[in-house]
Coordinates of C-alpha atoms and ligand atoms in Angstrom, one line a residue:
M1 CA -165.7 -22.5 -50.7
S2 CA -168.9 -23.8 -52.2
Q3 CA -170.0 -25.3 -48.9
G4 CA -170.2 -23.9 -45.4
P5 CA -167.4 -24.3 -42.9
R6 CA -166.8 -27.5 -40.9
L7 CA -166.1 -26.4 -37.3
V8 CA -165.5 -27.8 -33.9
M9 CA -166.1 -25.7 -30.7
L10 CA -163.7 -26.8 -28.0
G11 CA -163.5 -25.6 -24.4
K12 CA -164.7 -26.2 -20.9
Q13 CA -168.2 -25.5 -19.6
G14 CA -168.9 -21.8 -19.2
A15 CA -166.5 -21.0 -22.0
G16 CA -169.3 -19.7 -24.3
K17 CA -169.2 -22.5 -26.9
G18 CA -173.0 -23.0 -27.1
T19 CA -173.7 -19.2 -27.4
Q20 CA -171.2 -18.7 -30.1
A21 CA -172.1 -22.0 -31.9
A22 CA -175.7 -20.7 -32.3
R23 CA -174.4 -17.5 -33.7
V24 CA -172.0 -19.2 -36.1
A25 CA -174.7 -21.6 -37.3
E26 CA -177.1 -18.7 -38.1
H27 CA -174.5 -16.5 -39.7
Y28 CA -172.9 -19.2 -41.9
R29 CA -176.2 -21.2 -42.4
I30 CA -174.7 -24.4 -41.2
V31 CA -176.0 -27.1 -38.8
H32 CA -175.4 -26.6 -35.1
L33 CA -175.0 -30.0 -33.5
S34 CA -174.8 -30.1 -29.7
T35 CA -174.4 -33.6 -28.3
G36 CA -175.4 -32.3 -24.8
E37 CA -178.7 -31.0 -26.3
L38 CA -179.3 -34.3 -28.1
F39 CA -178.9 -36.1 -24.8
R40 CA -181.1 -33.7 -22.9
A41 CA -183.8 -33.9 -25.5
A42 CA -183.7 -37.8 -25.4
A43 CA -183.8 -37.7 -21.6
H44 CA -186.7 -35.3 -21.7
A45 CA -188.5 -37.5 -24.1
G46 CA -187.9 -40.4 -21.7
T47 CA -186.5 -42.8 -24.3
A48 CA -184.4 -45.8 -23.0
F49 CA -181.4 -44.2 -24.6
G50 CA -182.1 -40.8 -23.0
V51 CA -182.7 -42.3 -19.5
R52 CA -179.3 -44.1 -19.8
A53 CA -177.5 -41.0 -21.0
K54 CA -179.0 -39.0 -18.1
E55 CA -177.4 -41.2 -15.5
Y56 CA -174.0 -40.2 -16.9
M57 CA -174.9 -36.6 -17.3
D58 CA -176.2 -36.3 -13.8
R59 CA -172.9 -37.5 -12.5
G60 CA -170.9 -35.2 -14.7
E61 CA -169.3 -38.1 -16.5
L62 CA -169.0 -38.7 -20.2
V63 CA -171.6 -40.9 -21.9
P64 CA -169.7 -43.9 -23.4
D65 CA -167.9 -43.3 -26.6
E66 CA -169.8 -46.0 -28.7
T67 CA -173.1 -44.2 -27.9
V68 CA -171.8 -40.7 -28.8
V69 CA -169.8 -41.7 -31.8
G70 CA -172.7 -43.9 -33.1
L71 CA -175.1 -40.9 -32.8
I72 CA -172.8 -38.6 -34.7
E73 CA -172.0 -41.2 -37.3
E74 CA -175.7 -41.7 -38.0
R75 CA -176.1 -38.0 -38.7
F76 CA -173.1 -37.8 -41.0
T77 CA -173.9 -40.9 -43.0
A78 CA -177.6 -40.3 -43.5
D79 CA -178.6 -39.8 -47.2
G80 CA -178.7 -36.1 -48.0
S81 CA -177.4 -35.2 -44.5
P82 CA -177.5 -31.5 -44.1
L83 CA -174.2 -31.8 -42.3
R84 CA -172.5 -32.2 -45.7
G85 CA -173.2 -28.5 -46.2
G86 CA -171.2 -27.5 -43.2
F87 CA -171.6 -27.8 -39.4
V88 CA -170.5 -26.6 -36.0
L89 CA -170.0 -29.4 -33.5
D90 CA -170.6 -28.2 -29.9
G91 CA -169.6 -30.6 -27.2
F92 CA -168.1 -33.3 -29.5
P93 CA -165.4 -34.6 -29.5
R94 CA -164.8 -34.8 -25.8
N95 CA -161.8 -37.1 -25.7
L96 CA -159.1 -38.4 -28.0
A97 CA -160.9 -41.5 -29.0
Q98 CA -163.9 -39.4 -30.2
A99 CA -161.5 -36.9 -32.0
E100 CA -159.9 -39.8 -33.8
A101 CA -163.3 -41.3 -34.7
L102 CA -164.4 -37.9 -36.1
D103 CA -161.2 -37.7 -38.2
A104 CA -161.8 -41.1 -39.6
M105 CA -165.5 -40.4 -40.3
L106 CA -164.7 -37.2 -42.2
A107 CA -161.9 -38.8 -44.1
G108 CA -164.4 -41.4 -45.2
I109 CA -166.8 -38.7 -46.4
D110 CA -164.6 -36.3 -48.3
R111 CA -162.8 -33.5 -46.5
G112 CA -161.8 -32.8 -42.9
L113 CA -162.4 -30.0 -40.5
D114 CA -161.7 -26.4 -41.5
A115 CA -161.1 -25.0 -38.0
I116 CA -161.3 -25.9 -34.4
L117 CA -162.3 -22.9 -32.3
F118 CA -160.6 -23.2 -28.9
F119 CA -162.4 -21.2 -26.2
D120 CA -159.7 -20.5 -23.7
V121 CA -160.9 -19.4 -20.2
S122 CA -159.7 -19.9 -16.7
D123 CA -161.3 -22.5 -14.4
E124 CA -162.5 -19.6 -12.2
I125 CA -164.4 -17.8 -15.0
G126 CA -165.8 -21.1 -16.5
M127 CA -167.1 -22.1 -13.0
E128 CA -168.5 -18.7 -12.4
R129 CA -170.4 -18.6 -15.6
A130 CA -171.6 -22.3 -15.3
L131 CA -172.9 -21.5 -11.8
S132 CA -174.8 -18.4 -12.9
R133 CA -176.3 -20.4 -15.9
A134 CA -177.3 -23.0 -13.4
E135 CA -179.6 -20.5 -11.7
I136 CA -181.1 -19.4 -15.0
E137 CA -181.6 -22.8 -16.7
G138 CA -182.0 -25.2 -13.8
R139 CA -180.3 -28.1 -15.7
S140 CA -180.2 -31.2 -13.5
D141 CA -176.4 -31.5 -14.0
D142 CA -175.7 -27.9 -13.0
T143 CA -175.2 -28.4 -9.3
P144 CA -171.9 -27.1 -7.8
E145 CA -170.7 -30.7 -7.3
V146 CA -171.5 -31.8 -10.8
I147 CA -170.0 -28.6 -12.3
A148 CA -166.8 -29.4 -10.4
K149 CA -166.8 -32.9 -11.6
R150 CA -167.3 -31.8 -15.2
L151 CA -164.3 -29.5 -14.9
A152 CA -162.1 -32.4 -13.7
V153 CA -163.3 -34.6 -16.6
Y154 CA -162.5 -31.7 -18.9
H155 CA -158.9 -31.5 -17.7
E156 CA -158.4 -35.3 -17.7
Q157 CA -160.1 -36.3 -20.9
T158 CA -160.9 -33.3 -23.1
E159 CA -157.8 -31.1 -22.7
P160 CA -155.5 -33.6 -24.6
I161 CA -157.6 -32.9 -27.7
V162 CA -156.2 -29.3 -27.8
E163 CA -152.7 -30.7 -28.7
H164 CA -154.2 -33.2 -31.1
Y165 CA -155.8 -30.3 -33.0
R166 CA -152.9 -27.9 -32.6
A167 CA -150.8 -30.3 -34.6
T168 CA -153.1 -30.0 -37.5
G169 CA -152.5 -26.2 -37.7
K170 CA -156.2 -25.6 -37.6
L171 CA -156.6 -24.7 -34.0
V172 CA -157.9 -21.1 -33.5
P173 CA -157.4 -20.0 -29.9
L174 CA -159.9 -17.4 -28.7
H175 CA -159.9 -15.0 -25.7
A176 CA -163.0 -16.6 -24.3
D177 CA -162.9 -14.6 -21.1
R178 CA -164.0 -11.5 -23.2
T179 CA -167.5 -10.4 -23.8
I180 CA -169.8 -12.3 -26.2
D181 CA -169.5 -9.6 -28.9
E182 CA -165.7 -9.5 -28.6
V183 CA -165.4 -13.2 -28.9
W184 CA -167.8 -13.2 -31.8
A185 CA -165.6 -10.6 -33.6
E186 CA -162.5 -12.8 -33.1
I187 CA -164.4 -15.7 -34.6
V188 CA -165.6 -13.8 -37.7
D189 CA -162.0 -12.6 -38.3
A190 CA -160.6 -16.1 -38.0
L191 CA -163.3 -17.6 -40.2
Q192 CA -162.8 -15.0 -42.9
V193 CA -159.6 -16.7 -43.7
V194 CA -161.2 -20.2 -43.7
T195 CA -164.3 -19.2 -45.8
A196 CA -162.1 -17.4 -48.4
A197 CA -160.1 -20.6 -49.0
Ligands
AMP1 P1 -172.9 -30.3 -22.5 O1 -174.2 -29.7 -22.7 O2 -172.0 -30.2 -23.7 O3 -172.3 -29.6 -21.3 O4 -173.0 -31.8 -22.1 C1 -173.8 -32.2 -21.0 C2 -173.4 -33.7 -20.6 O5 -173.8 -34.5 -21.7 C3 -171.9 -33.9 -20.4 O6 -171.6 -33.7 -19.1 C4 -171.9 -35.4 -20.7 O7 -172.4 -36.2 -19.7 C5 -172.8 -35.6 -21.9 N1 -172.1 -35.4 -23.2 C6 -172.2 -34.3 -24.0 N2 -171.4 -34.5 -25.1 C7 -170.7 -35.6 -24.9 C8 -169.7 -36.3 -25.6 N3 -169.2 -35.8 -26.7 N4 -169.2 -37.4 -25.0 C9 -169.7 -37.9 -23.9 N5 -170.6 -37.3 -23.2 C10 -171.1 -36.2 -23.6

């Protein structure tokens, strides 16, 4: 393929999406787009938009779809957007409406996603890892209560996307309970097929 892969990282908190997204972006020289990071940066900068987003984040709820979809759309449709050369989306889409908006957006540009990497981990491992990250990073939405809320939101709103993408034949389930290097090896194997296409 002349351009880099177009990927989505899907999975609950603590599944390792962010860590692997950074590796994937570096290895394939594609853009790493994390909606959570965009919101945290806006909140840190104190913009009106960031302050509003932080209220949702601190409760462990999803920021409203129009805001998130608008943000992603802007980046895709910008003239000479680096996203055209390939991307890894980390934290988006988070519900079916967002997944459908992304499908429509990509159909409007040219081609769709190449693979959806599904980081499959138990709730227990996801919680454990999120709690230990909380100690290291000190994110304001990493308290035990908010972590539990985010997990509930994942089951209710994000999990249905797994079936949406499974139906496309492009879902790649990963053993995300394994070590970082083991999961990375699974990803490289899976993407060899995609990037050879
Ligand atoms: P993350 O860094 O992906 O765990 O995201 C942190 C928080 O940002 C989430 O708990 C949400 O409040 C918000 N957020 C990130 N991505 C999205 C999205 N695609 N849709 C709605 N809210 C999001």
